Coordinates of C-alpha atoms in Angstrom, one line a residue:
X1 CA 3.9 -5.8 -19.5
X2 CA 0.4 -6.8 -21.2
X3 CA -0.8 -5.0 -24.0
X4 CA -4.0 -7.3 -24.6
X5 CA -7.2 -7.2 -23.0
X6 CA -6.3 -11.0 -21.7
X7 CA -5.4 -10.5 -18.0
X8 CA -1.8 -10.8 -16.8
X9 CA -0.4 -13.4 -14.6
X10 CA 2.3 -11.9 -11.8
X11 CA 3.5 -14.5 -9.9
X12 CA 5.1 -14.1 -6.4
X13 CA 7.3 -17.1 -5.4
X14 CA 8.7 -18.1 -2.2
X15 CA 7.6 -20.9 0.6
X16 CA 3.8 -19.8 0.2
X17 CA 3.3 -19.1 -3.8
X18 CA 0.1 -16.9 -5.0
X19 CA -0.6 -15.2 -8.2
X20 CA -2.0 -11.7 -8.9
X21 CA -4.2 -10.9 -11.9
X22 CA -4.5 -7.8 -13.2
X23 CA -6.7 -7.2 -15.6
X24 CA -10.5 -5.8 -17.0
X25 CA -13.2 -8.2 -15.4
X26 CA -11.2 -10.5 -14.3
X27 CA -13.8 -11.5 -11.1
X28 CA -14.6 -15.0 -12.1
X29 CA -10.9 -15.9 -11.3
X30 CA -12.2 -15.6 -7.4
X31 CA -13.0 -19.2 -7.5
X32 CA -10.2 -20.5 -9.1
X33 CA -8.2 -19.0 -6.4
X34 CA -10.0 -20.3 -3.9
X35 CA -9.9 -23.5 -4.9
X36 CA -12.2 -26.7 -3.4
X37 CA -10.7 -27.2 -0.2
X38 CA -13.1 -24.3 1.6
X39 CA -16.4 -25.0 3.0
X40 CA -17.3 -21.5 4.2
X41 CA -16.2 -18.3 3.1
X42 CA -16.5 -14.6 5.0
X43 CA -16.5 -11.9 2.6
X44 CA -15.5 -8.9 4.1
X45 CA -16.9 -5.4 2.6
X46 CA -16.8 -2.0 2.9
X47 CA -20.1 -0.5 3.3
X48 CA -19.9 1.8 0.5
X49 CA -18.9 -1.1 -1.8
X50 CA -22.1 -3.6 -0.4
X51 CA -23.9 -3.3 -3.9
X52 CA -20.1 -2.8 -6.0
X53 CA -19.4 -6.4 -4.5
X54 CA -22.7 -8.1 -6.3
X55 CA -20.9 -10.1 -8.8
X56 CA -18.2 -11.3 -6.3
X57 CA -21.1 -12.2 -4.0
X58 CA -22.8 -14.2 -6.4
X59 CA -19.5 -16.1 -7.0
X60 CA -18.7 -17.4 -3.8
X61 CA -22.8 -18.1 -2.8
X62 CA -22.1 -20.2 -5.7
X63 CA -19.2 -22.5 -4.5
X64 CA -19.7 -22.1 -0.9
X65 CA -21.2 -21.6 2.2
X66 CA -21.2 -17.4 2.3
X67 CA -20.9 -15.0 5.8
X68 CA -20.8 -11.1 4.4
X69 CA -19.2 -9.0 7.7
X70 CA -20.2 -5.7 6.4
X71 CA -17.0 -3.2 7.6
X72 CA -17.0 0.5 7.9
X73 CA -15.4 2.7 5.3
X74 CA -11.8 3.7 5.2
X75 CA -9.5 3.9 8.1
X76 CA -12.8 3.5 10.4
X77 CA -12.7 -0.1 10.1
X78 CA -8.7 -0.5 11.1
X79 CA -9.7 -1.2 14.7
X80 CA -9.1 -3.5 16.9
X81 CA -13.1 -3.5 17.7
X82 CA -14.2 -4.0 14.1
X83 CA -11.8 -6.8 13.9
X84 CA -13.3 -8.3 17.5
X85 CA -16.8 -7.9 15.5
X86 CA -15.6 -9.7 12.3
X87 CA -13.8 -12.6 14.8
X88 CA -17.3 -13.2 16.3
X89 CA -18.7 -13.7 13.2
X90 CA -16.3 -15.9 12.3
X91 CA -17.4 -18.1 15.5
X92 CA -21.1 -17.8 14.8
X93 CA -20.4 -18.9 11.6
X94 CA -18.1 -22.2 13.0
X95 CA -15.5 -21.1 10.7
X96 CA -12.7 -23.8 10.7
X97 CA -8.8 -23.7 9.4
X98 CA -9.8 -25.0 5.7
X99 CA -12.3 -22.3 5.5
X100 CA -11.3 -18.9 3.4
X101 CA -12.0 -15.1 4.0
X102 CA -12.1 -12.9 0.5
X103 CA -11.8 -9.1 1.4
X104 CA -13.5 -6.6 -1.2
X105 CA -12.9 -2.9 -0.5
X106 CA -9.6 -0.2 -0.2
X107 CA -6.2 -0.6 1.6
X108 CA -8.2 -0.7 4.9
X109 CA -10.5 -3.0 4.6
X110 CA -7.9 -5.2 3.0
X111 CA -5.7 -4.7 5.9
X112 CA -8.3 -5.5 8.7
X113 CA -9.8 -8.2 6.6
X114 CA -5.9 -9.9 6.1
X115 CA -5.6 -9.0 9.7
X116 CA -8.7 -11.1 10.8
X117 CA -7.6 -14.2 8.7
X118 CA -4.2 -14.1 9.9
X119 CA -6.1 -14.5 13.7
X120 CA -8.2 -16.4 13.1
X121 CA -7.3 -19.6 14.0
X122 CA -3.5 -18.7 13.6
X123 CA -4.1 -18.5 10.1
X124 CA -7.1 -19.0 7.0
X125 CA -6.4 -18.5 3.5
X126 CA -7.4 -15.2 2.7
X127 CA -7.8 -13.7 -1.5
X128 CA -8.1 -10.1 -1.9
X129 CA -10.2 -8.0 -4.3
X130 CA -8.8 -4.6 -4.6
X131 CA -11.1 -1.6 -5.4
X132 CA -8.8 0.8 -5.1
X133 CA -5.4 1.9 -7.0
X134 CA -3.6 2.0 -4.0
X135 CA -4.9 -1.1 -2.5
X136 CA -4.4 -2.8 -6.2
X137 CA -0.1 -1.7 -5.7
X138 CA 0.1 -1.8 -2.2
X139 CA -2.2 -3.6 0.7
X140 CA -3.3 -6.2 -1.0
X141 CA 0.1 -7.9 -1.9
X142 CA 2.8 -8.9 0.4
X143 CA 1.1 -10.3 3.1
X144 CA 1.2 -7.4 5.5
X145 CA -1.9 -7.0 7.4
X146 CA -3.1 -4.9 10.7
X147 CA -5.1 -2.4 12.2
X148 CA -4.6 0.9 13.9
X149 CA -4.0 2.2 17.8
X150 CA -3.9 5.4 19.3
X151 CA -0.3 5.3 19.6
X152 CA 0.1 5.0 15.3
X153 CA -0.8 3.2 12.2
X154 CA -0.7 -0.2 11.6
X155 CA 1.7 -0.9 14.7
X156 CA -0.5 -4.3 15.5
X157 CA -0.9 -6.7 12.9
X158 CA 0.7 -9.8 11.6
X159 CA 2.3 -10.8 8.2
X160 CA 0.1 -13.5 6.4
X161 CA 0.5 -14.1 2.6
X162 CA -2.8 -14.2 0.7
X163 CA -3.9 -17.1 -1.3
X164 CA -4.6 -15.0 -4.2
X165 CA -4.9 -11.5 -5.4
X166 CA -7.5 -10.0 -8.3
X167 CA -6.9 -6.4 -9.5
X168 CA -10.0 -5.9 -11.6
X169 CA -9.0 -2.5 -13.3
X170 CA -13.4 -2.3 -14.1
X171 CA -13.7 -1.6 -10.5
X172 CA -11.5 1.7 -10.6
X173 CA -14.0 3.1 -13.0
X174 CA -16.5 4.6 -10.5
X175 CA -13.5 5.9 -8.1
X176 CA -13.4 9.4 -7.5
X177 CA -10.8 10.7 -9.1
X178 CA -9.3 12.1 -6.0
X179 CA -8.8 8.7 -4.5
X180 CA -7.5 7.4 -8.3
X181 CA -4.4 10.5 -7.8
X182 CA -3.8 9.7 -4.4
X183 CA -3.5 5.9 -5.2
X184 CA -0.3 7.1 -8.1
X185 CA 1.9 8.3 -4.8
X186 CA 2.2 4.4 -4.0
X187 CA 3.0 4.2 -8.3
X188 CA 5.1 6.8 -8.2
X189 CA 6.9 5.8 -5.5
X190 CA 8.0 2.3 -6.8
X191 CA 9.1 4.3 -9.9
X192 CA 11.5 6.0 -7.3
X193 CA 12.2 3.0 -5.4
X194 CA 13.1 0.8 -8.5
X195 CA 11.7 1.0 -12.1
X196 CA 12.1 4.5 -13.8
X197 CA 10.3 3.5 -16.3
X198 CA 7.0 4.5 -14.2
X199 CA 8.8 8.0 -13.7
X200 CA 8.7 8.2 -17.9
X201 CA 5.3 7.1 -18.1
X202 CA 4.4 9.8 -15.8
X203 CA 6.6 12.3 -16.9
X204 CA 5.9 11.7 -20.6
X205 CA 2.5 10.7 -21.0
X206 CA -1.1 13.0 -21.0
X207 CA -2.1 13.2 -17.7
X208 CA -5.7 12.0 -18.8
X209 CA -4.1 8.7 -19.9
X210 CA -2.0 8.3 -17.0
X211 CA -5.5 8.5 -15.1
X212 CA -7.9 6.3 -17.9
X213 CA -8.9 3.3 -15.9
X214 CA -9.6 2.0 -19.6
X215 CA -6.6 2.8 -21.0
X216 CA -3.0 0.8 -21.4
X217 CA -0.5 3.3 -19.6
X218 CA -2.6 3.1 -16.3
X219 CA -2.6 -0.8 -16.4
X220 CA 1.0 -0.8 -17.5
X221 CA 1.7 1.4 -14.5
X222 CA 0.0 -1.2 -12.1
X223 CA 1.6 -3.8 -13.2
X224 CA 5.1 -2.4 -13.0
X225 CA 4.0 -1.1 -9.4
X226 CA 3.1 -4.5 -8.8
X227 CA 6.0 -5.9 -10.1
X228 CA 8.4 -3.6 -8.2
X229 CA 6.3 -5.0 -4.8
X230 CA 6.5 -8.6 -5.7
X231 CA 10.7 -8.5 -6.3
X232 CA 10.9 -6.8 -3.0
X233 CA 8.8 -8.5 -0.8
X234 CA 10.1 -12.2 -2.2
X235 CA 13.4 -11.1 -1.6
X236 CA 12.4 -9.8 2.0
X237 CA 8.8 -11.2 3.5
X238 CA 9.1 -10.2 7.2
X239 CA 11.4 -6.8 6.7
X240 CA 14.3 -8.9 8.0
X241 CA 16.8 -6.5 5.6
X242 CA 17.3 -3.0 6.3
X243 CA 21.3 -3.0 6.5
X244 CA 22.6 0.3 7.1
X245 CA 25.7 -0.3 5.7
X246 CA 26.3 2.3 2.4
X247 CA 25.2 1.5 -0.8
X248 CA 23.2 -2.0 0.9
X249 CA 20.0 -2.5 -0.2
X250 CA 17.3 -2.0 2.6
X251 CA 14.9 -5.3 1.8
X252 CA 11.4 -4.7 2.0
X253 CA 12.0 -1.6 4.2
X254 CA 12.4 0.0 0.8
X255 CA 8.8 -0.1 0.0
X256 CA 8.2 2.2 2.8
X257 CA 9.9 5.3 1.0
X258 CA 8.5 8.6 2.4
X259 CA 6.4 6.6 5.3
X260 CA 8.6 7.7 8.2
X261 CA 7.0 11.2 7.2
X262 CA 4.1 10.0 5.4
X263 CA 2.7 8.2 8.5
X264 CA 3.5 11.3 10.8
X265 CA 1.5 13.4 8.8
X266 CA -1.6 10.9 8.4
X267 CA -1.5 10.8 12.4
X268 CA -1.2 14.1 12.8
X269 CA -4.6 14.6 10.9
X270 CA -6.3 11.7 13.1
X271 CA -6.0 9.7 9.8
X272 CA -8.1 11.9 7.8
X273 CA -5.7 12.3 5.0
X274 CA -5.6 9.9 2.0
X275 CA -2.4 7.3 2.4
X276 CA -1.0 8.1 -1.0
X277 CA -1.3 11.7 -0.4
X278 CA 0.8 11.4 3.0
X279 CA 3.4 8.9 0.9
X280 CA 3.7 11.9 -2.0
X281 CA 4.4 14.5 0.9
X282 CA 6.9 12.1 2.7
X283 CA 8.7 11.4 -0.2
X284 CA 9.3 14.9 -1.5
X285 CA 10.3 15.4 2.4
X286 CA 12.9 12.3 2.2
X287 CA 14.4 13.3 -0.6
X288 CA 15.1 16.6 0.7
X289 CA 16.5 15.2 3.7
X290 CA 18.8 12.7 1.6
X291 CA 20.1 15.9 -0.3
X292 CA 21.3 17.8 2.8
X293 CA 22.6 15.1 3.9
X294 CA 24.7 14.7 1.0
X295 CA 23.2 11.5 -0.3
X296 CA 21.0 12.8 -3.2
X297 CA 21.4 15.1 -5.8
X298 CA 19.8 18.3 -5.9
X299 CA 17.9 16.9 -9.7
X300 CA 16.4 14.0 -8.6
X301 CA 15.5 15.7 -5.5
X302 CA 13.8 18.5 -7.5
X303 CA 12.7 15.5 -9.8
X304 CA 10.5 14.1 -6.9
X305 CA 8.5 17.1 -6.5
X306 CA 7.9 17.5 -10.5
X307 CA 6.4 14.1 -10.5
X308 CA 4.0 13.9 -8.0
X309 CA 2.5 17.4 -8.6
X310 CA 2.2 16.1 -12.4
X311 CA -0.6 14.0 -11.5
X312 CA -2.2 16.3 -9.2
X313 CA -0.7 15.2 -5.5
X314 CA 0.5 17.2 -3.2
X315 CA 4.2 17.7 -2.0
X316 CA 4.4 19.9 0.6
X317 CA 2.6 20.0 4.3
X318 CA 2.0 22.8 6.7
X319 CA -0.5 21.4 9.3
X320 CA 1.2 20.2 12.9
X321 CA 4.7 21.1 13.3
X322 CA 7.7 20.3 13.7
X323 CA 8.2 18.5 17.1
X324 CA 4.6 17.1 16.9
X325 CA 6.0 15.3 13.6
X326 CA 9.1 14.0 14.8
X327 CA 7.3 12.9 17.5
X328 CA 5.4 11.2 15.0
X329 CA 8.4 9.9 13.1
X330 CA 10.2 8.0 15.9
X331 CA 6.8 5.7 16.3
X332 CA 7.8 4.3 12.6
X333 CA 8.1 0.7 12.8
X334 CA 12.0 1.0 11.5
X335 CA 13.2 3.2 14.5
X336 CA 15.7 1.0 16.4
X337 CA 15.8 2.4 20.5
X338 CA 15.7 5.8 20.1
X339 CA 17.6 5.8 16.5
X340 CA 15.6 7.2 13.4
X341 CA 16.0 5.1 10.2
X342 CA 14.9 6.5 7.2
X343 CA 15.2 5.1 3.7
X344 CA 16.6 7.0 1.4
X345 CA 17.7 7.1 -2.0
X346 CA 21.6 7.4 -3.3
X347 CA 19.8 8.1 -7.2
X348 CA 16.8 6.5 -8.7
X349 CA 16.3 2.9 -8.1
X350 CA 18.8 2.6 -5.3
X351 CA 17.2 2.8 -1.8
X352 CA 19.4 2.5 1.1
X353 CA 19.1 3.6 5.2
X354 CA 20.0 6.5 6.4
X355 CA 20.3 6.1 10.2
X356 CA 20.4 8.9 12.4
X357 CA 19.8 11.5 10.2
X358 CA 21.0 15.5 11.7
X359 CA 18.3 17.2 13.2
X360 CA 19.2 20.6 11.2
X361 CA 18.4 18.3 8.1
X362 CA 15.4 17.4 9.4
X363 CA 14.5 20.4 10.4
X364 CA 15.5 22.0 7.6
X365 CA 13.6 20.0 5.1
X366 CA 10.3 20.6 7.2
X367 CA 11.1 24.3 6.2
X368 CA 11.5 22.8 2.7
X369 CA 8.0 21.1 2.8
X370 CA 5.9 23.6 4.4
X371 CA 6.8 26.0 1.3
X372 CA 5.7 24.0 -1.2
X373 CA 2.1 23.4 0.9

């Protein structure tokens, strides 16, 4: 991982190639990424961020001919109407297949902007610009884009690769701190998932630098996040794996660790919970489940709650219960009929699928969840 203020390359390989730089003003990359080939380029902004987005603005009116689609903030703009409303202007703008769309904003607006140049078309190249933590580790790379129905979260969409991917760590600067700690559950997660060296990091160093957008432990931390996401997603782009044969690796289905929950919860409160908050929560809950069920040990089980809370996130729940959360659960996208799937861990760094879990284990970690609230 970098220890210079120079930015740092991480490359994702397979049959469409991108890079992701991480790194302190690292905005006049956008270009670069870009490349010559696009005439016209949408930028797609949150409308909180409209004056944040000036110097990416200013790059692209630069090289090319520029459409801004102003979106609306946070889950607001996952909608299949705000993505009708970015298609149109699109059309008005006579968008074509060599043309680009750059998305500057959170995991939302990353999602619905990835989402509308996936459609568009079948397919424009797309670069992200991350404002967020969470977006930085998660939405923005791997290539999965969509937008939300009343039946769940992200259960339309489309996966579509960007062309590029620039974690400016300036731009987490003015984020509330709230939204920085929600953004470590997707951090500490991939430490669970795969790299225990984020676990140390968290467990070991001052809160204040785990948190200091200026400082070298938060950018080693979203490197290694982004690291962990890169190895799985190569390995897996469309969530093909998911084997549920013991001790078999689950493919990209690992990265959504304490989602089954996670998701249940954020629909449960109409989406008004921050993502990384609900991941934290569903992971504590996971673990608890993999420990009655034999799978996990009791430490590393306690060890999940110990390292969330460290940084301030929540892990426990007592909102809707039970049977509206289950409910919830059997909409995840790695239910098979009427079969939950959860992924689980066997110990630190090795995920696997737990399929069918007992409903007294279930139930019982609910129990488990709702007392640490």
């Amino acid at each position: 991982m970098s220890t210079t203020d120079q930015p740092t390359v991480l490359h994702v390989g397979g049959s469409a190639p991108y890079d992701v730089v991480v790194g302190h003003g690292v905005a006049q990359r956008l270009v670069d990424l870009l490349g010559t080939r696009p005439t016209r380029v949408a930028l797609v902004v949150a409308e909180a961020l409209v004056e944040l987005a000036g110097p990416v603005r200013e790059a692209l009116a630069g090289a090319y001919r520029l459409t801004e689609v102003v979106v609306p903030d946070g889950e607001a703009a996952k909608t299949p109407a705000v993505a009708a409303r970015c298609w149109d202007a699109l059309g008005e703008a006579g968008f074509t297949r060599s043309d680009a769309v750059v998305t500057f904003g959170g995991g939302a607006t990353t999602d619905l902007g990835g989402f509308v140049a996936a459609s568009w078309l079948r397919g424009v190249p797309v670069v992200h610009v991350p404002t967020t933590l969470l977006a930085m580790v998660d939405a923005a790379v791997g290539g999965k884009t969509g937008v939300n129905t009343d039946a769940g979260k992200n259960l339309v969409g489309a996966f579509h690769e960007p062309a590029g991917v620039l974690c400016d760590l300036s731009l987490l600067a003015g984020l509330p701190r709230r939204d920085l700690v929600a953004g470590m559950g997707e951090v500490v997660k991939c430490g669970f998932i795969a790299d225990e060296r984020i676990l140390e990091l968290v467990e070991t160093q001052d809160v204040e630098a785990v948190l200091d957008t200026d400082g070298p432990v938060l950018r080693e931390l979203v490197e290694r996040a982004v690291a962990v996401k890169i190895d799985v997603v190569v390995g897996d782009l469309k969530e093909a794996g998911g084997s549920e044969l013991t001790g078999a690796h689950p493919g990209r289905e690992a990265l959504n660790y304490g989602h089954t929950m996670g998701h249940a919860i954020e629909r449960a409160e109409h989406y008004g919970m921050r993502h990384g908050d609900g991941v934290a929560i569903g992971c504590c809950y996971v673990a608890e489940v993999a420990r009655l069920a034999g799978v996990l040990d009791e430490a590393t089980a306690a060890r999940h709650r110990a390292a969330f809370a460290r940084v301030g996130l929540p892990t426990g729940y007592d909102g809707a219960d039970f049977e509206e959360l289950l409910a919830g659960m059997k909409l995840d996208k790695k239910t098979r009929g009427d079969q939950l799937r959860l992924v689980v861990l066997d110990a630190v760094g090795r995920p696997r699928i737990l399929a069918g879990p007992a409903e007294e284990h279930l139930r019982a970690a609910d129990a488990l969840m709702r007392a640490h609230a």
